[in-house]
Amino acid sequence: MIERDSELARSIEKLEFPRLVSYLKTLCQTELGEKYLDGLPFFSSKVGLETEYKLVDQAHSLAVRNVFPDLTGARDVRPALAHASKEGSFLQGKELHLISVLLHVVDAVRKSLLKQRTELPEISELAFHLYPDSILEFNIARAVDDEGNIRDDASKELQRIRTSLNRNRGNLRKSIISIARSYSDLDYSEDDIFTQRDGRFVLPVKAEFKRQLPGLIHGASATGQTVFIEPSEAVDLNNEIISLQFEEQREIEKILHELTARIR
């Protein structure tokens, strides 16, 4: 057996097979294809070789006619599927989007191959090993955008939360701008600007005025000449926004759990 293996290794070396595999990898459309080439099987039976030759010949025919299936976007999602199989786990939006894209590619490739059943029967048979899921693809695409972000209308509750968030952020921004202008007019600050500290809107105020202004101090500049104050008028709105952000995150995780459960 050892002698046979060494003979095979010598034959592979003489045929420059690794070089051929490296070249074939440059023609692959997907990472999955490249991984398959790393473990490319050898056929010792005449029947197996003839079957593979027919597949290669028919694949070449597809390429020559420029009707080879487009695999753009297909990625190896096996790590994500392994993670999804664990009870209580959930996939992130980007992982779900990749699965949705793969399902779309699978469906397109299956349809493309089935169109060749008359002319290229052997290669078209591969279509029956592909299992699209248009419902899952639709449900993911409806909830997750191309960047992996959860869409506003992924659920009625998320839409309500984000509508409230946008409204409150707009109101807070108007309030903060108004206060910043008044502070600047009174020379409490250098400019009518505002910033954020720990997710809360604050105003940079000259340190000598910090006890004259109602609000919460959220730190100071490196020089100590400026302190960052959250005006008392903005506290309630800031609190409401943070509360809504927690609600948003809980709803997003709920949606991700539900989509992952459909895959599991």
Short mmCIF file of N, CA, C and O in Angstrom, two decimals, residues 9-78:
data_model
loop_
_atom_site.label_atom_id
_atom_site.label_comp_id
_atom_site.label_asym_id
_atom_site.label_seq_id
_atom_site.Cartn_x
_atom_site.Cartn_y
_atom_site.Cartn_z
N ALA A 9 2.20 9.35 -5.80
CA ALA A 9 2.80 10.66 -5.53
C ALA A 9 3.80 11.04 -6.62
O ALA A 9 3.85 12.19 -7.05
N ARG A 10 4.60 10.05 -7.07
CA ARG A 10 5.57 10.33 -8.14
C ARG A 10 4.86 10.69 -9.45
O ARG A 10 5.30 11.58 -10.19
N SER A 11 3.76 9.98 -9.71
CA SER A 11 2.99 10.25 -10.93
C SER A 11 2.41 11.67 -10.90
O SER A 11 2.43 12.39 -11.90
N ILE A 12 1.90 12.05 -9.74
CA ILE A 12 1.33 13.39 -9.57
C ILE A 12 2.40 14.45 -9.82
O ILE A 12 2.16 15.48 -10.46
N GLU A 13 3.59 14.18 -9.31
CA GLU A 13 4.70 15.11 -9.47
C GLU A 13 5.09 15.23 -10.94
O GLU A 13 5.29 16.35 -11.45
N LYS A 14 5.19 14.11 -11.62
CA LYS A 14 5.58 14.13 -13.03
C LYS A 14 4.55 14.85 -13.90
O LYS A 14 4.89 15.53 -14.87
N LEU A 15 3.28 14.68 -13.55
CA LEU A 15 2.21 15.31 -14.31
C LEU A 15 2.03 16.80 -13.97
O LEU A 15 1.21 17.48 -14.57
N GLU A 16 2.83 17.28 -12.98
CA GLU A 16 2.72 18.67 -12.51
C GLU A 16 1.29 18.99 -12.08
O GLU A 16 0.75 20.06 -12.38
N PHE A 17 0.68 18.01 -11.40
CA PHE A 17 -0.71 18.16 -10.99
C PHE A 17 -0.94 19.36 -10.06
O PHE A 17 -1.91 20.10 -10.25
N PRO A 18 -0.06 19.60 -9.07
CA PRO A 18 -0.25 20.78 -8.20
C PRO A 18 -0.29 22.08 -8.99
O PRO A 18 -1.05 23.01 -8.66
N ARG A 19 0.53 22.13 -10.04
CA ARG A 19 0.54 23.34 -10.88
C ARG A 19 -0.79 23.51 -11.59
O ARG A 19 -1.32 24.62 -11.73
N LEU A 20 -1.35 22.38 -12.06
CA LEU A 20 -2.65 22.41 -12.74
C LEU A 20 -3.74 22.87 -11.78
O LEU A 20 -4.58 23.71 -12.14
N VAL A 21 -3.69 22.35 -10.55
CA VAL A 21 -4.68 22.74 -9.54
C VAL A 21 -4.59 24.24 -9.25
O VAL A 21 -5.61 24.94 -9.14
N SER A 22 -3.37 24.75 -9.13
CA SER A 22 -3.17 26.19 -8.88
C SER A 22 -3.78 27.02 -10.01
O SER A 22 -4.40 28.06 -9.77
N TYR A 23 -3.60 26.56 -11.23
CA TYR A 23 -4.16 27.29 -12.37
C TYR A 23 -5.69 27.23 -12.34
O TYR A 23 -6.36 28.24 -12.58
N LEU A 24 -6.24 26.06 -12.04
CA LEU A 24 -7.70 25.91 -11.99
C LEU A 24 -8.31 26.82 -10.94
O LEU A 24 -9.41 27.34 -11.12
N LYS A 25 -7.60 27.03 -9.84
CA LYS A 25 -8.11 27.90 -8.77
C LYS A 25 -8.31 29.33 -9.27
O LYS A 25 -9.21 30.04 -8.79
N THR A 26 -7.47 29.75 -10.22
CA THR A 26 -7.61 31.11 -10.75
C THR A 26 -8.89 31.26 -11.57
O THR A 26 -9.34 32.38 -11.83
N LEU A 27 -9.46 30.14 -11.99
CA LEU A 27 -10.69 30.17 -12.80
C LEU A 27 -11.95 30.00 -11.96
O LEU A 27 -13.06 30.14 -12.48
N CYS A 28 -11.77 29.69 -10.68
CA CYS A 28 -12.92 29.46 -9.81
C CYS A 28 -13.65 30.76 -9.50
O CYS A 28 -13.02 31.80 -9.26
N GLN A 29 -14.96 30.69 -9.47
CA GLN A 29 -15.76 31.86 -9.11
C GLN A 29 -15.98 31.97 -7.61
O GLN A 29 -16.34 33.03 -7.10
N THR A 30 -15.78 30.87 -6.89
CA THR A 30 -16.09 30.86 -5.46
C THR A 30 -14.97 30.23 -4.65
O THR A 30 -14.16 29.44 -5.14
N GLU A 31 -14.96 30.58 -3.38
CA GLU A 31 -14.03 29.99 -2.42
C GLU A 31 -14.31 28.49 -2.26
O GLU A 31 -13.40 27.69 -2.06
N LEU A 32 -15.60 28.12 -2.35
CA LEU A 32 -15.97 26.71 -2.24
C LEU A 32 -15.32 25.88 -3.35
O LEU A 32 -14.88 24.75 -3.12
N GLY A 33 -15.30 26.43 -4.55
CA GLY A 33 -14.67 25.74 -5.67
C GLY A 33 -13.18 25.52 -5.42
O GLY A 33 -12.64 24.44 -5.71
N GLU A 34 -12.51 26.52 -4.88
CA GLU A 34 -11.09 26.40 -4.58
C GLU A 34 -10.84 25.32 -3.52
O GLU A 34 -9.89 24.54 -3.63
N LYS A 35 -11.71 25.28 -2.50
CA LYS A 35 -11.56 24.27 -1.46
C LYS A 35 -11.79 22.87 -2.02
O LYS A 35 -11.12 21.91 -1.61
N TYR A 36 -12.72 22.74 -2.95
CA TYR A 36 -12.98 21.44 -3.57
C TYR A 36 -11.75 20.94 -4.32
O TYR A 36 -11.40 19.76 -4.27
N LEU A 37 -11.05 21.86 -4.99
CA LEU A 37 -9.87 21.47 -5.74
C LEU A 37 -8.75 20.96 -4.84
O LEU A 37 -7.94 20.12 -5.26
N ASP A 38 -8.71 21.46 -3.61
CA ASP A 38 -7.67 20.99 -2.68
C ASP A 38 -7.83 19.51 -2.36
O ASP A 38 -6.86 18.83 -2.02
N GLY A 39 -9.07 19.01 -2.44
CA GLY A 39 -9.30 17.60 -2.15
C GLY A 39 -9.81 16.85 -3.35
O GLY A 39 -10.59 15.88 -3.22
N LEU A 40 -9.41 17.28 -4.54
CA LEU A 40 -9.89 16.69 -5.78
C LEU A 40 -9.63 15.18 -5.80
O LEU A 40 -8.49 14.74 -5.64
N PRO A 41 -10.68 14.37 -5.98
CA PRO A 41 -10.49 12.90 -5.94
C PRO A 41 -9.88 12.35 -7.22
O PRO A 41 -9.98 12.95 -8.29
N PHE A 42 -9.23 11.20 -7.07
CA PHE A 42 -8.69 10.48 -8.22
C PHE A 42 -9.59 9.28 -8.50
O PHE A 42 -10.07 8.63 -7.57
N PHE A 43 -9.81 9.02 -9.78
CA PHE A 43 -10.70 7.91 -10.17
C PHE A 43 -9.87 6.76 -10.75
O PHE A 43 -9.05 6.96 -11.64
N SER A 44 -10.12 5.58 -10.23
CA SER A 44 -9.38 4.41 -10.70
C SER A 44 -10.22 3.52 -11.62
O SER A 44 -9.70 2.67 -12.32
N SER A 45 -11.54 3.75 -11.61
CA SER A 45 -12.41 2.93 -12.45
C SER A 45 -12.70 3.62 -13.77
O SER A 45 -12.79 4.85 -13.85
N LYS A 46 -12.84 2.83 -14.80
CA LYS A 46 -13.12 3.36 -16.13
C LYS A 46 -14.46 4.08 -16.16
O LYS A 46 -14.59 5.16 -16.77
N VAL A 47 -15.47 3.51 -15.48
CA VAL A 47 -16.81 4.11 -15.47
C VAL A 47 -16.76 5.49 -14.82
O VAL A 47 -17.34 6.46 -15.32
N GLY A 48 -16.04 5.57 -13.68
CA GLY A 48 -15.93 6.85 -12.99
C GLY A 48 -15.24 7.90 -13.84
O GLY A 48 -15.67 9.06 -13.89
N LEU A 49 -14.18 7.50 -14.51
CA LEU A 49 -13.45 8.42 -15.38
C LEU A 49 -14.30 8.90 -16.55
O LEU A 49 -14.29 10.08 -16.91
N GLU A 50 -15.05 7.99 -17.15
CA GLU A 50 -15.90 8.35 -18.28
C GLU A 50 -16.99 9.33 -17.86
O GLU A 50 -17.31 10.27 -18.60
N THR A 51 -17.56 9.09 -16.68
CA THR A 51 -18.60 10.00 -16.16
C THR A 51 -18.04 11.39 -15.95
O THR A 51 -18.65 12.40 -16.34
N GLU A 52 -16.85 11.46 -15.33
CA GLU A 52 -16.23 12.75 -15.07
C GLU A 52 -15.86 13.45 -16.37
O GLU A 52 -15.99 14.67 -16.50
N TYR A 53 -15.40 12.67 -17.35
CA TYR A 53 -15.03 13.27 -18.64
C TYR A 53 -16.25 13.90 -19.31
O TYR A 53 -16.16 14.99 -19.87
N LYS A 54 -17.40 13.23 -19.23
CA LYS A 54 -18.63 13.79 -19.82
C LYS A 54 -18.99 15.11 -19.14
O LYS A 54 -19.40 16.08 -19.79
N LEU A 55 -18.84 15.13 -17.80
CA LEU A 55 -19.17 16.36 -17.06
C LEU A 55 -18.24 17.50 -17.46
O LEU A 55 -18.68 18.64 -17.67
N VAL A 56 -16.95 17.19 -17.57
CA VAL A 56 -15.98 18.22 -17.97
C VAL A 56 -16.28 18.70 -19.39
O VAL A 56 -16.27 19.90 -19.67
N ASP A 57 -16.57 17.77 -20.29
CA ASP A 57 -16.86 18.12 -21.68
C ASP A 57 -18.10 19.00 -21.78
O ASP A 57 -18.13 19.99 -22.52
N GLN A 58 -19.14 18.65 -21.00
CA GLN A 58 -20.38 19.43 -21.05
C GLN A 58 -20.21 20.78 -20.36
O GLN A 58 -20.81 21.78 -20.79
N ALA A 59 -19.40 20.83 -19.29
CA ALA A 59 -19.11 22.11 -18.65
C ALA A 59 -18.36 23.02 -19.61
O ALA A 59 -18.62 24.23 -19.69
N HIS A 60 -17.45 22.45 -20.39
CA HIS A 60 -16.72 23.21 -21.40
C HIS A 60 -17.68 23.75 -22.46
O HIS A 60 -17.55 24.89 -22.91
N SER A 61 -18.66 22.95 -22.81
CA SER A 61 -19.66 23.38 -23.79
C SER A 61 -20.44 24.58 -23.29
O SER A 61 -20.72 25.52 -24.03
N LEU A 62 -20.79 24.55 -22.00
CA LEU A 62 -21.50 25.69 -21.40
C LEU A 62 -20.64 26.94 -21.44
O LEU A 62 -21.13 28.04 -21.75
N ALA A 63 -19.36 26.78 -21.12
CA ALA A 63 -18.45 27.92 -21.09
C ALA A 63 -18.27 28.52 -22.48
O ALA A 63 -18.26 29.74 -22.65
N VAL A 64 -18.11 27.65 -23.47
CA VAL A 64 -17.92 28.11 -24.86
C VAL A 64 -19.13 28.90 -25.34
O VAL A 64 -19.00 29.91 -26.04
N ARG A 65 -20.32 28.44 -24.94
CA ARG A 65 -21.55 29.13 -25.36
C ARG A 65 -21.90 30.30 -24.44
O ARG A 65 -22.93 30.94 -24.61
N ASN A 66 -21.04 30.52 -23.46
CA ASN A 66 -21.24 31.61 -22.51
C ASN A 66 -22.58 31.52 -21.78
O ASN A 66 -23.25 32.53 -21.53
N VAL A 67 -22.98 30.31 -21.45
CA VAL A 67 -24.22 30.12 -20.67
C VAL A 67 -23.90 29.41 -19.35
O VAL A 67 -24.75 28.80 -18.74
N PHE A 68 -22.63 29.53 -18.94
CA PHE A 68 -22.24 28.91 -17.68
C PHE A 68 -22.92 29.65 -16.53
O PHE A 68 -23.00 30.87 -16.53
N PRO A 69 -23.45 28.92 -15.55
CA PRO A 69 -24.16 29.57 -14.43
C PRO A 69 -23.31 30.60 -13.71
O PRO A 69 -22.12 30.38 -13.47
N ASP A 70 -23.91 31.72 -13.38
CA ASP A 70 -23.21 32.79 -12.66
C ASP A 70 -23.25 32.48 -11.16
O ASP A 70 -24.32 32.36 -10.57
N LEU A 71 -22.08 32.35 -10.55
CA LEU A 71 -21.98 32.02 -9.12
C LEU A 71 -21.59 33.24 -8.28
O LEU A 71 -21.22 33.09 -7.12
N THR A 72 -21.70 34.41 -8.87
CA THR A 72 -21.30 35.64 -8.16
C THR A 72 -22.05 35.77 -6.84
O THR A 72 -23.28 35.69 -6.79
N GLY A 73 -21.30 36.00 -5.76
CA GLY A 73 -21.92 36.20 -4.45
C GLY A 73 -21.99 34.95 -3.59
O GLY A 73 -22.24 35.04 -2.40
N ALA A 74 -21.79 33.79 -4.20
CA ALA A 74 -21.85 32.54 -3.44
C ALA A 74 -20.63 32.43 -2.54
O ALA A 74 -19.50 32.51 -3.00
N ARG A 75 -20.87 32.27 -1.26
CA ARG A 75 -19.79 32.17 -0.27
C ARG A 75 -19.96 30.89 0.54
O ARG A 75 -21.04 30.30 0.58
N ASP A 76 -18.90 30.50 1.21
CA ASP A 76 -18.95 29.32 2.07
C ASP A 76 -19.64 29.71 3.38
O ASP A 76 -19.08 30.43 4.21
N VAL A 77 -20.88 29.26 3.55
CA VAL A 77 -21.66 29.63 4.74
C VAL A 77 -21.70 28.49 5.76
O VAL A 77 -22.47 28.56 6.72
N ARG A 78 -20.88 27.47 5.57
CA ARG A 78 -20.90 26.34 6.50
C ARG A 78 -20.58 26.72 7.94
O ARG A 78 -21.24 26.21 8.86
#
